[in-house]
Coordinates of C-alpha atoms and ligand atoms in Angstrom, one line a residue:
Chain A
M56 CA -12.3 -12.2 24.2
S57 CA -9.2 -13.9 22.9
I58 CA -7.9 -13.6 19.5
I59 CA -7.3 -16.9 17.6
L60 CA -5.7 -17.4 14.3
D61 CA -6.2 -20.9 12.9
H62 CA -3.8 -21.9 10.1
V63 CA -3.8 -18.5 8.5
N64 CA -2.1 -18.0 5.1
Y65 CA -1.8 -14.8 3.2
I66 CA -0.6 -14.1 -0.3
Y67 CA -0.1 -10.6 -1.7
D68 CA -1.0 -10.1 -5.3
E69 CA -2.2 -13.5 -5.8
D70 CA -2.5 -14.7 -9.4
T71 CA 0.3 -12.4 -10.7
A72 CA 4.0 -12.9 -11.2
M73 CA 4.4 -10.9 -8.1
A74 CA 2.5 -13.2 -5.9
H75 CA 4.2 -13.3 -2.6
A76 CA 3.4 -15.3 0.6
A77 CA 3.4 -13.0 3.5
L78 CA 2.0 -15.2 6.1
I79 CA 2.4 -19.0 6.1
D80 CA 0.5 -21.2 8.4
V81 CA 0.2 -19.0 11.3
C82 CA -1.6 -20.3 14.4
L83 CA -1.8 -18.1 17.5
N84 CA -4.0 -17.7 20.6
I85 CA -3.8 -14.4 22.4
P86 CA -5.8 -14.6 25.6
D87 CA -7.4 -11.6 27.3
G88 CA -5.2 -9.1 29.1
Q89 CA -1.9 -10.4 27.8
F90 CA 1.0 -8.1 27.0
V91 CA 2.5 -9.5 23.8
G92 CA 5.6 -8.5 21.8
L93 CA 5.5 -9.3 18.2
I94 CA 9.0 -9.2 16.8
G95 CA 10.5 -9.8 13.4
H96 CA 12.9 -8.6 10.8
T97 CA 11.6 -5.9 8.4
G98 CA 9.4 -7.8 5.9
S99 CA 8.7 -10.7 8.1
G100 CA 5.0 -10.2 8.0
K101 CA 4.3 -8.4 11.2
S102 CA 2.2 -5.6 9.8
T103 CA 0.3 -8.1 7.6
L104 CA -0.4 -10.3 10.6
I105 CA -1.9 -7.6 12.7
Q106 CA -4.2 -6.4 9.9
H107 CA -5.7 -9.7 10.0
M108 CA -6.7 -9.3 13.6
N109 CA -9.1 -6.5 12.9
G110 CA -10.3 -7.6 9.6
L111 CA -8.4 -5.1 7.4
E112 CA -7.0 -8.0 5.5
K113 CA -8.7 -11.4 4.8
P114 CA -6.7 -14.6 5.0
T115 CA -6.1 -16.3 1.7
S116 CA -6.9 -19.5 3.7
G117 CA -7.5 -20.2 7.4
C118 CA -9.6 -18.4 10.0
V119 CA -9.4 -15.6 12.4
F120 CA -11.7 -15.7 15.5
Y121 CA -12.4 -12.9 17.9
D122 CA -14.4 -13.8 21.0
G123 CA -15.2 -17.2 19.5
K124 CA -16.6 -15.9 16.3
D125 CA -15.1 -16.0 12.8
I126 CA -14.5 -12.3 11.9
N127 CA -14.7 -13.0 8.2
D128 CA -18.2 -14.4 8.2
S129 CA -20.3 -12.3 5.8
D130 CA -22.7 -11.3 8.6
Y131 CA -19.8 -10.2 11.2
D132 CA -20.0 -6.5 12.1
K133 CA -16.4 -5.4 11.1
K134 CA -17.1 -1.8 12.3
S135 CA -17.7 -2.8 15.8
L136 CA -14.8 -5.2 15.6
R137 CA -12.5 -2.4 14.8
A138 CA -13.6 -0.5 17.8
K139 CA -12.8 -3.5 20.0
V140 CA -9.5 -4.4 18.3
G141 CA -7.9 -0.9 18.1
L142 CA -4.9 -0.8 15.6
V143 CA -2.3 1.9 15.6
F144 CA -0.5 1.9 12.3
Q145 CA 3.3 2.5 11.9
Y146 CA 3.9 6.3 11.7
P147 CA 0.3 6.9 12.8
E148 CA 0.9 10.7 12.8
H149 CA 0.6 10.5 8.9
Q150 CA -3.1 9.9 9.3
L151 CA -4.0 13.1 11.2
F152 CA -6.2 15.3 9.2
E153 CA -8.3 17.6 11.5
T154 CA -7.7 21.3 12.3
D155 CA -7.0 20.6 15.9
C156 CA -5.9 17.7 18.0
F157 CA -9.1 17.3 19.9
K158 CA -11.1 17.1 16.8
D159 CA -8.9 14.5 15.4
V160 CA -9.2 12.2 18.4
C161 CA -13.1 12.7 18.1
F162 CA -13.0 11.0 14.7
G163 CA -12.8 7.5 16.0
P164 CA -15.7 7.6 18.6
K165 CA -17.7 9.8 16.2
N166 CA -17.6 7.0 13.6
L167 CA -19.0 4.6 16.2
G168 CA -22.1 6.8 16.2
L169 CA -21.9 7.9 19.8
P170 CA -23.7 11.1 21.1
Q171 CA -21.6 14.3 20.9
K172 CA -21.2 14.4 24.6
E173 CA -19.8 11.0 24.9
V174 CA -17.5 11.6 21.9
E175 CA -15.9 14.5 23.6
L176 CA -15.6 13.0 27.0
R177 CA -13.8 10.0 25.4
A178 CA -11.6 12.2 23.5
Y179 CA -10.7 14.2 26.5
E180 CA -10.0 10.9 28.6
A181 CA -8.0 9.5 25.7
L182 CA -5.8 12.5 25.4
K183 CA -5.3 12.6 29.2
Q184 CA -4.4 8.9 29.2
V185 CA -1.6 9.5 26.7
G186 CA -0.3 12.4 28.8
F187 CA -1.1 15.1 26.4
D188 CA -1.1 18.7 27.8
D189 CA -4.4 20.6 28.0
E190 CA -2.8 23.6 26.4
Y191 CA -2.1 21.9 23.1
F192 CA -5.7 20.4 22.7
Y193 CA -6.8 23.0 20.2
Q194 CA -3.6 23.4 18.3
S195 CA -3.1 22.0 14.8
P196 CA -1.6 18.6 15.0
F197 CA 0.8 19.6 12.3
D198 CA 2.6 22.1 14.5
L199 CA 3.5 19.4 17.1
S200 CA 6.8 17.5 17.6
G201 CA 7.0 13.9 16.3
G202 CA 6.5 12.4 19.7
Q203 CA 3.5 14.5 20.5
K204 CA 1.9 13.8 17.2
R205 CA 2.3 10.1 17.9
R206 CA 0.5 10.6 21.2
V207 CA -2.4 12.2 19.6
A208 CA -2.6 9.5 17.0
I209 CA -2.6 6.8 19.8
A210 CA -5.2 8.7 21.5
G211 CA -7.3 8.6 18.4
V212 CA -7.5 4.9 18.7
L213 CA -7.7 4.7 22.5
A214 CA -10.8 7.0 22.3
M215 CA -12.7 4.1 20.8
K216 CA -12.1 2.2 24.1
P217 CA -10.7 -0.9 22.5
E218 CA -10.4 -4.2 24.4
V219 CA -7.2 -5.1 22.5
L220 CA -4.7 -2.5 21.5
I221 CA -2.3 -3.3 18.7
L222 CA 0.6 -0.8 18.0
D223 CA 2.8 -1.3 14.9
E224 CA 6.3 -0.1 15.7
P225 CA 5.2 2.7 17.9
T226 CA 8.8 3.8 18.5
A227 CA 9.9 4.0 15.0
G228 CA 11.7 7.3 14.2
L229 CA 11.7 8.5 17.6
D230 CA 14.7 9.7 19.7
P231 CA 15.7 7.6 22.8
K232 CA 13.7 9.8 25.2
G233 CA 10.6 9.7 23.0
R234 CA 10.9 5.8 22.7
E235 CA 11.1 5.4 26.4
D236 CA 8.2 7.7 26.9
I237 CA 6.0 5.9 24.5
L238 CA 6.9 2.4 25.9
N239 CA 6.2 3.5 29.4
L240 CA 2.9 4.9 28.3
I241 CA 1.9 1.7 26.7
S242 CA 3.0 -0.3 29.8
K243 CA 0.9 2.1 31.9
L244 CA -2.1 1.6 29.7
H245 CA -1.8 -2.2 30.1
E246 CA -1.4 -2.0 33.9
E247 CA -4.2 0.5 34.4
M248 CA -6.8 -0.5 31.9
G249 CA -6.0 -4.2 31.8
I250 CA -6.5 -4.4 28.1
T251 CA -4.6 -6.8 25.9
I252 CA -1.6 -5.2 24.2
I253 CA 0.3 -6.4 21.2
L254 CA 3.4 -4.4 20.6
V255 CA 5.1 -4.8 17.2
S256 CA 8.8 -4.1 17.0
H257 CA 12.0 -5.2 15.5
S258 CA 14.0 -4.5 18.6
M259 CA 14.1 -7.0 21.5
D260 CA 15.6 -4.4 23.7
D261 CA 12.4 -2.3 23.2
V262 CA 10.1 -5.0 24.4
A263 CA 12.3 -7.2 26.7
N264 CA 11.4 -5.1 29.8
Y265 CA 7.7 -5.0 29.3
V266 CA 6.1 -8.0 27.7
Q267 CA 4.9 -11.3 29.0
R268 CA 5.2 -13.1 25.9
I269 CA 7.2 -12.8 22.7
I270 CA 6.1 -14.0 19.2
V271 CA 9.0 -14.0 16.8
M272 CA 8.2 -13.9 13.1
N273 CA 10.5 -15.0 10.3
K274 CA 9.6 -14.9 6.6
G275 CA 5.9 -15.1 7.3
R276 CA 6.1 -17.9 9.8
V277 CA 6.0 -17.9 13.6
A278 CA 9.6 -18.9 14.5
F279 CA 9.2 -18.7 18.4
D280 CA 6.3 -18.1 20.7
D281 CA 7.2 -18.1 24.5
E282 CA 8.0 -16.2 27.5
P283 CA 10.8 -13.7 26.9
K284 CA 13.4 -15.6 28.9
E285 CA 12.8 -18.8 26.9
V286 CA 12.9 -16.9 23.6
F287 CA 16.2 -15.3 24.5
K288 CA 17.8 -18.7 25.1
H289 CA 17.7 -19.1 21.4
Y290 CA 19.9 -16.1 20.9
K291 CA 22.1 -17.7 18.4
E292 CA 19.0 -18.7 16.3
L293 CA 17.7 -15.2 16.7
E294 CA 20.8 -13.9 15.1
E295 CA 20.4 -16.2 12.2
I296 CA 17.1 -14.5 11.4
G297 CA 18.5 -11.0 11.6
L298 CA 17.4 -10.3 15.3
A299 CA 19.4 -10.3 18.6
A300 CA 18.6 -10.9 22.0
P301 CA 18.7 -7.9 24.4
Q302 CA 22.2 -6.8 25.3
V303 CA 21.7 -8.0 28.8
T304 CA 21.4 -11.5 27.6
Y305 CA 24.8 -11.4 25.9
V306 CA 26.6 -10.0 29.0
M307 CA 25.1 -12.6 31.3
Q308 CA 25.9 -15.4 28.8
E309 CA 29.5 -14.3 28.6
L310 CA 29.8 -13.9 32.4
H311 CA 28.4 -17.4 32.8
E312 CA 30.8 -18.9 30.3
A313 CA 33.8 -17.1 32.1
G314 CA 32.6 -19.0 35.1
F315 CA 30.8 -16.5 37.2
P316 CA 27.6 -17.9 38.9
V317 CA 25.0 -15.6 37.3
D318 CA 21.5 -16.4 36.2
T319 CA 21.4 -16.2 32.4
D320 CA 17.6 -15.9 32.5
V321 CA 17.4 -12.3 33.5
T322 CA 16.1 -10.0 30.9
T323 CA 16.0 -6.5 32.5
L324 CA 18.9 -4.2 33.2
E325 CA 17.9 -4.0 36.9
D326 CA 17.8 -7.7 37.5
A327 CA 21.1 -8.1 35.7
K328 CA 22.7 -5.5 37.9
N329 CA 21.5 -7.4 41.0
E330 CA 22.7 -10.6 39.7
I331 CA 26.2 -9.3 38.9
L332 CA 26.4 -7.6 42.2
K333 CA 25.5 -10.9 43.9
A334 CA 27.9 -12.9 41.9
F335 CA 30.9 -10.5 42.7
G336 CA 29.8 -10.1 46.3
K337 CA 30.3 -13.8 46.7
C338 CA 33.9 -13.9 45.0
Chain B
M877 CA -9.6 -2.3 -4.7
L878 CA -6.9 0.2 -5.5
R879 CA -4.6 -2.5 -6.9
D880 CA -7.0 -2.9 -9.6
I881 CA -5.8 0.1 -11.4
T882 CA -3.3 -1.3 -13.8
L883 CA -2.9 1.8 -16.0
G884 CA 0.6 3.2 -15.4
Q885 CA 1.8 0.1 -13.6
Y886 CA 4.8 -2.0 -14.7
Y887 CA 4.4 -5.8 -14.6
R888 CA 7.9 -7.3 -14.0
T889 CA 8.6 -10.4 -16.1
E890 CA 11.0 -11.3 -18.9
S891 CA 9.6 -11.3 -22.5
V892 CA 10.3 -10.1 -26.0
I893 CA 7.9 -7.3 -25.6
H894 CA 9.5 -6.2 -22.4
S895 CA 13.0 -6.2 -23.9
L896 CA 12.0 -4.1 -27.0
D897 CA 13.4 -0.5 -27.3
P898 CA 10.8 1.9 -25.6
R899 CA 10.7 3.9 -28.9
V900 CA 9.4 1.0 -30.6
K901 CA 6.6 0.4 -28.2
L902 CA 5.7 4.2 -28.2
V903 CA 5.5 4.1 -31.9
A904 CA 3.6 0.8 -32.0
T905 CA 1.1 2.1 -29.5
F906 CA 0.6 5.3 -31.4
A907 CA 0.3 3.3 -34.6
F908 CA -2.2 0.9 -33.0
I909 CA -4.4 3.8 -31.7
V910 CA -4.4 5.4 -35.2
S911 CA -5.3 2.1 -36.8
L912 CA -8.4 1.8 -34.4
F913 CA -9.7 5.0 -35.9
V914 CA -8.7 4.1 -39.5
A915 CA -10.4 0.7 -39.3
N916 CA -14.0 1.2 -39.9
N917 CA -15.2 -2.3 -40.6
F918 CA -15.5 -5.7 -38.9
I919 CA -12.4 -7.2 -40.5
G920 CA -10.3 -4.3 -39.5
Y921 CA -11.3 -4.9 -35.8
V922 CA -10.7 -8.5 -36.1
I923 CA -7.1 -7.8 -37.3
A924 CA -6.6 -5.3 -34.4
A925 CA -7.8 -7.9 -32.0
L926 CA -5.5 -10.6 -33.4
F927 CA -2.6 -8.1 -33.2
L928 CA -3.4 -7.3 -29.7
A929 CA -3.8 -10.9 -28.8
M930 CA -0.4 -11.7 -30.3
V931 CA 1.3 -8.9 -28.3
I932 CA -0.5 -9.9 -25.0
Y933 CA 0.7 -13.5 -25.6
L934 CA 4.3 -12.5 -26.3
S935 CA 4.4 -10.1 -23.3
K936 CA 3.6 -12.9 -20.9
V937 CA 1.5 -10.6 -18.8
P938 CA -1.5 -12.6 -17.6
P939 CA -4.7 -11.5 -19.4
K940 CA -6.5 -11.4 -16.0
F941 CA -4.1 -8.7 -14.8
I942 CA -4.7 -6.6 -18.0
F943 CA -8.4 -6.8 -17.9
R944 CA -8.7 -6.0 -14.2
G945 CA -7.8 -2.4 -15.2
M946 CA -10.9 -2.5 -17.4
K947 CA -13.2 -2.4 -14.3
T948 CA -12.1 1.1 -13.5
I949 CA -13.2 2.5 -17.0
F950 CA -16.5 0.6 -16.9
F951 CA -18.6 3.6 -16.3
L952 CA -16.8 5.7 -19.1
L953 CA -17.5 2.7 -21.3
L954 CA -21.1 2.5 -20.3
L955 CA -21.7 6.2 -20.7
T956 CA -20.1 6.3 -24.2
M957 CA -22.3 3.4 -25.2
V958 CA -25.5 4.9 -23.9
F959 CA -24.8 8.4 -25.6
N960 CA -24.1 6.7 -28.9
L961 CA -26.9 4.4 -28.7
F962 CA -29.6 7.1 -28.2
L963 CA -28.2 10.2 -29.8
T964 CA -27.2 8.8 -33.1
P965 CA -29.7 9.8 -35.8
G966 CA -30.7 7.2 -38.5
T967 CA -33.1 4.4 -39.0
P968 CA -35.1 3.7 -35.8
I969 CA -35.3 0.2 -34.4
V970 CA -37.2 0.7 -31.2
S971 CA -38.4 3.8 -29.6
V972 CA -39.4 4.3 -25.9
W973 CA -40.9 7.6 -24.9
K974 CA -38.4 10.2 -26.1
F975 CA -35.6 7.9 -26.7
T976 CA -35.0 6.2 -30.0
I977 CA -32.5 3.4 -30.7
T978 CA -31.3 3.5 -34.3
Q979 CA -29.5 1.0 -36.4
E980 CA -26.6 3.5 -36.8
G981 CA -26.6 4.1 -33.1
L982 CA -26.3 0.5 -32.4
K983 CA -23.4 0.1 -34.7
M984 CA -21.8 3.2 -33.5
A985 CA -22.1 2.2 -29.8
A986 CA -20.6 -1.2 -30.5
M987 CA -17.8 0.4 -32.4
M988 CA -16.9 3.0 -29.8
A989 CA -17.0 0.2 -27.1
V990 CA -14.6 -1.9 -29.1
R991 CA -12.3 1.1 -29.8
L992 CA -12.3 2.1 -26.2
V993 CA -11.5 -1.3 -24.8
F994 CA -8.7 -1.8 -27.4
L995 CA -7.4 1.7 -26.8
I996 CA -7.1 1.1 -23.1
T997 CA -5.8 -2.5 -23.4
G998 CA -3.1 -1.3 -25.9
S999 CA -1.9 1.6 -23.8
S1000 CA -1.9 -0.4 -20.6
L1001 CA 0.1 -3.1 -22.4
M1002 CA 2.7 -0.4 -23.1
T1003 CA 3.0 0.7 -19.5
L1004 CA 2.9 -2.9 -18.2
T1005 CA 5.8 -3.9 -20.3
T1006 CA 7.9 -0.8 -20.0
T1007 CA 9.4 0.7 -16.8
P1008 CA 8.5 4.4 -16.4
N1009 CA 12.1 5.4 -16.8
H1010 CA 12.5 3.5 -19.9
L1011 CA 9.3 5.0 -21.2
T1012 CA 10.3 8.6 -20.6
D1013 CA 13.7 7.9 -22.0
G1014 CA 12.1 6.8 -25.2
L1015 CA 9.7 9.7 -25.3
E1016 CA 12.6 12.1 -24.8
R1017 CA 14.5 10.6 -27.7
L1018 CA 11.5 10.5 -30.0
L1019 CA 10.5 14.2 -29.3
R1020 CA 14.2 15.4 -29.5
P1021 CA 13.7 17.1 -32.9
L1022 CA 11.2 19.5 -31.1
R1023 CA 14.1 21.1 -29.3
L1024 CA 14.7 23.0 -32.5
F1025 CA 11.4 24.8 -31.7
K1026 CA 12.5 25.6 -28.1
V1027 CA 10.3 22.9 -26.6
P1028 CA 11.9 21.9 -23.2
V1029 CA 11.8 18.1 -24.1
H1030 CA 13.9 17.0 -21.3
E1031 CA 12.0 18.9 -18.6
I1032 CA 8.8 17.6 -19.9
S1033 CA 10.0 14.0 -19.9
M1034 CA 11.5 14.4 -16.5
M1035 CA 8.2 15.6 -15.2
M1036 CA 6.4 12.7 -16.8
S1037 CA 8.9 10.2 -15.4
I1038 CA 8.5 11.6 -11.9
A1039 CA 4.7 11.6 -12.2
L1040 CA 4.7 7.9 -13.4
R1041 CA 7.1 7.0 -10.7
F1042 CA 4.8 8.4 -8.0
I1043 CA 1.7 6.7 -9.1
P1044 CA 2.4 3.4 -7.3
I1045 CA 3.9 5.1 -4.3
L1046 CA 0.8 7.3 -3.9
M1047 CA -1.4 4.3 -4.5
E1048 CA 0.4 2.4 -1.8
E1049 CA 0.1 5.5 0.4
T1050 CA -3.6 5.9 -0.2
D1051 CA -4.1 2.1 0.7
K1052 CA -2.3 2.6 3.9
I1053 CA -4.2 5.8 4.9
M1054 CA -7.4 4.2 4.0
K1055 CA -6.8 1.3 6.3
A1056 CA -5.6 3.5 9.0
Q1057 CA -8.8 5.4 8.9
M1058 CA -10.9 2.2 8.5
A1059 CA -9.2 1.2 11.8
R1060 CA -10.7 4.2 13.3
G1061 CA -14.2 3.2 12.1
A1062 CA -14.1 5.4 8.8
D1063 CA -16.6 4.0 6.2
F1064 CA -15.6 4.8 2.6
E1065 CA -18.2 2.6 0.9
S1066 CA -21.7 3.2 2.2
G1067 CA -24.0 6.2 2.7
S1068 CA -25.2 8.9 0.5
L1069 CA -23.2 10.7 -2.1
I1070 CA -22.6 13.7 0.1
K1071 CA -21.7 11.5 3.1
R1072 CA -19.3 9.7 0.9
A1073 CA -17.7 12.8 -0.4
K1074 CA -17.3 13.9 3.1
S1075 CA -15.7 10.7 4.2
L1076 CA -12.9 11.4 1.7
V1077 CA -11.6 14.3 3.8
P1078 CA -9.7 12.0 6.2
L1079 CA -8.1 10.4 3.3
L1080 CA -7.2 13.3 1.1
V1081 CA -5.7 15.6 3.6
P1082 CA -3.0 13.1 4.8
L1083 CA -2.5 12.1 1.2
F1084 CA -1.9 15.7 0.0
I1085 CA 0.4 16.4 3.0
S1086 CA 2.4 13.4 2.2
A1087 CA 2.6 14.1 -1.5
F1088 CA 3.9 17.6 -0.8
R1089 CA 6.3 16.2 1.7
R1090 CA 7.7 13.7 -0.8
A1091 CA 7.9 16.3 -3.6
N1092 CA 9.9 18.5 -1.2
D1093 CA 12.3 15.7 -0.4
L1094 CA 12.8 14.7 -4.0
A1095 CA 13.5 18.3 -5.1
M1096 CA 16.1 18.5 -2.3
A1097 CA 17.6 15.2 -3.3
M1098 CA 17.8 16.3 -6.9
E1099 CA 19.5 19.5 -6.0
A1100 CA 21.9 17.8 -3.8
R1101 CA 23.0 15.7 -6.8
C1102 CA 23.5 18.9 -8.9
Y1103 CA 20.5 18.4 -11.2
K1104 CA 20.2 21.4 -13.3
G1105 CA 18.0 20.4 -16.4
G1106 CA 18.9 18.6 -19.6
D1107 CA 21.8 20.7 -21.0
G1108 CA 24.9 18.6 -21.1
R1109 CA 23.2 15.6 -19.5
T1110 CA 24.4 12.2 -20.8
K1111 CA 22.8 8.8 -20.4
M1112 CA 24.2 5.8 -18.6
K1113 CA 22.4 3.5 -20.9
P1114 CA 21.8 5.2 -24.2
L1115 CA 19.0 3.7 -26.4
I1116 CA 20.4 1.7 -29.2
Y1117 CA 18.1 -0.2 -31.8
E1118 CA 18.8 -3.9 -32.1
K1119 CA 17.6 -6.4 -34.6
R1120 CA 14.5 -7.3 -32.7
D1121 CA 13.6 -3.7 -32.7
R1122 CA 13.8 -3.4 -36.5
L1123 CA 11.8 -6.5 -36.9
A1124 CA 9.1 -5.1 -34.6
Y1125 CA 8.9 -1.9 -36.8
L1126 CA 8.5 -4.1 -39.9
V1127 CA 5.5 -5.9 -38.0
I1128 CA 3.9 -2.7 -37.2
I1129 CA 4.2 -1.4 -40.8
L1130 CA 2.8 -4.7 -42.0
Y1131 CA 0.0 -4.3 -39.6
L1132 CA -0.9 -0.8 -40.6
V1133 CA -0.8 -1.8 -44.3
L1134 CA -3.1 -4.7 -43.6
I1135 CA -5.6 -2.4 -41.8
V1136 CA -5.7 0.2 -44.6
V1137 CA -5.8 -2.4 -47.4
M1138 CA -8.6 -4.2 -45.7
G1139 CA -10.6 -0.8 -45.4
R1140 CA -10.1 -0.2 -49.1
I1141 CA -11.0 -3.7 -50.4
L1142 CA -14.3 -3.8 -48.6
F1143 CA -15.4 -0.3 -49.6
Ligands
ADP2209 N1 0.6 -4.0 -0.1 C1 1.6 -4.9 -0.3 N2 1.5 -5.4 -1.5 C2 2.4 -6.4 -1.9 N3 3.3 -7.0 -1.0 C3 3.3 -6.5 0.3 C4 2.5 -5.4 0.6 N4 2.6 -5.1 2.0 C5 3.7 -5.9 2.4 N5 4.0 -6.7 1.5 C6 5.1 -7.7 1.5 O1 4.8 -8.7 2.4 C7 5.9 -9.0 3.3 C8 5.5 -8.7 4.7 O2 5.4 -7.3 4.8 P1 5.1 -6.6 6.2 O3 3.9 -7.4 6.8 O4 4.9 -5.3 5.9 O5 6.3 -6.9 7.1 P2 6.8 -6.2 8.4 O6 5.8 -5.4 9.0 O7 7.4 -7.3 9.3 O8 8.0 -5.4 8.0 C9 7.0 -8.2 2.7 O9 7.9 -9.1 1.9 C10 6.5 -7.1 1.9 O10 7.3 -6.8 0.7
MG2210 MG1 5.7 -3.3 9.3

């Protein structure tokens, strides 16, 4: 059930003076069950890229395969693809429209043509999965806090039981607590349900602790595509394209240069702490 | 699909037409529309077509981009043609059941179609080559004499410029919400008329909420910058006519004279 992008190019407003290449020769293979971080500066083409993965945008040239089939073939069932590849847009709370949260989450499964019972069961499960309190189920989504609204919106996609879940900057505009909650939630979804997750962000610190693989986008091209610790080794190049490695990387690099025997590959705060303690314990 | 609506959209490039004073372009568009109704013979329309072609060429806007907007008025065009074709009395050509196509009807339908196409092309050309701000600046200046009659010219033009400014923003927003709902399995394109109308709810509710939010933010931002209407307000870039503008006026007058004279000569 992997997603494969084969030499994908995409040009916005083709044939006009505003023509603008948003994706240039993108080749990716995202296998089943992977937790991927998609990182890039604003305007680097992240949102455009993920919209190719569920067929909302069609490549100007190149192919996108899901489960071994070209999704842009004329006889490919896009609707069922969109149920399998769930996409949560940036600021997903802006798409809420129903009178209560529960009904809004029902929208997705209902569109799949499932029986009413199944629809409601899925909506209930999805709201539970995102840790949403029962007491708010029948409240208007517009009365909730930003973080709660976002949970409802994510549940709206989860209720379709996707095999791949793509989230476009799910932490944008949230306070630090809200960010951590959402990130932990996503990580939990990955562990418990084993689905593929693609987490889009412009902050390395957001994803470093969670993902197995990082894809870095720069001006429509894939700049790096590797394990987090390998990508962070290029922290100087990352800075050139307007990104930064996690703060931990900088601390470890400087300690290393100052002559302390620390492992510069660690990416999480916890590992870094242990490394530093070990190094100082030895001194 | 939404990007096909070119009316009210600006096409950024550098050309003579783009750099003309907005007042000239407003007057020219008005004159052009009037000329379409003055012209009542074949030669007149040929002149109008040539004039339009010249302006399109000078504007450097790709014709493809201009005519893409035509798709959206296709139905209006068809409707006008059908009505004119069947409802104009005169010499019958063919008649099927209760409907009769007359010679006059045929002529009328063709004329209305040409007029409509030219009218839309002409006015989209104006908005394609003039930024909304420029356009309303020009309108405000042109309408200034109306202030004597207590018409709130500044407020009207401010409202217009805000409305125009928000067209592309709301279109982008529509595109985004549509995609977000499609990602949740929404289908905007198939089904019966009632089903399709219903499918608009998930699009329209978020769109209205977002429009109100934006309007609120804008009002707040304007107040924070002490906006209090037109009295005593000055311009950073006042409109001043240059040589090319006077030349353009001359061309417009020549064009109008030509159209009127052609009408007289032939009839
Ligand atoms: N609807 C659109 N029309 C035209 N250009 C667009 C559109 N959406 C995005 N772009 C352009 O494509 C590029 C990539 O945008 P996007 O994929 O949104 O980047 P990111 O999500 O990484 O910020 C940007 O330069 C942006 O201006
Ligand atoms: Mg984006």
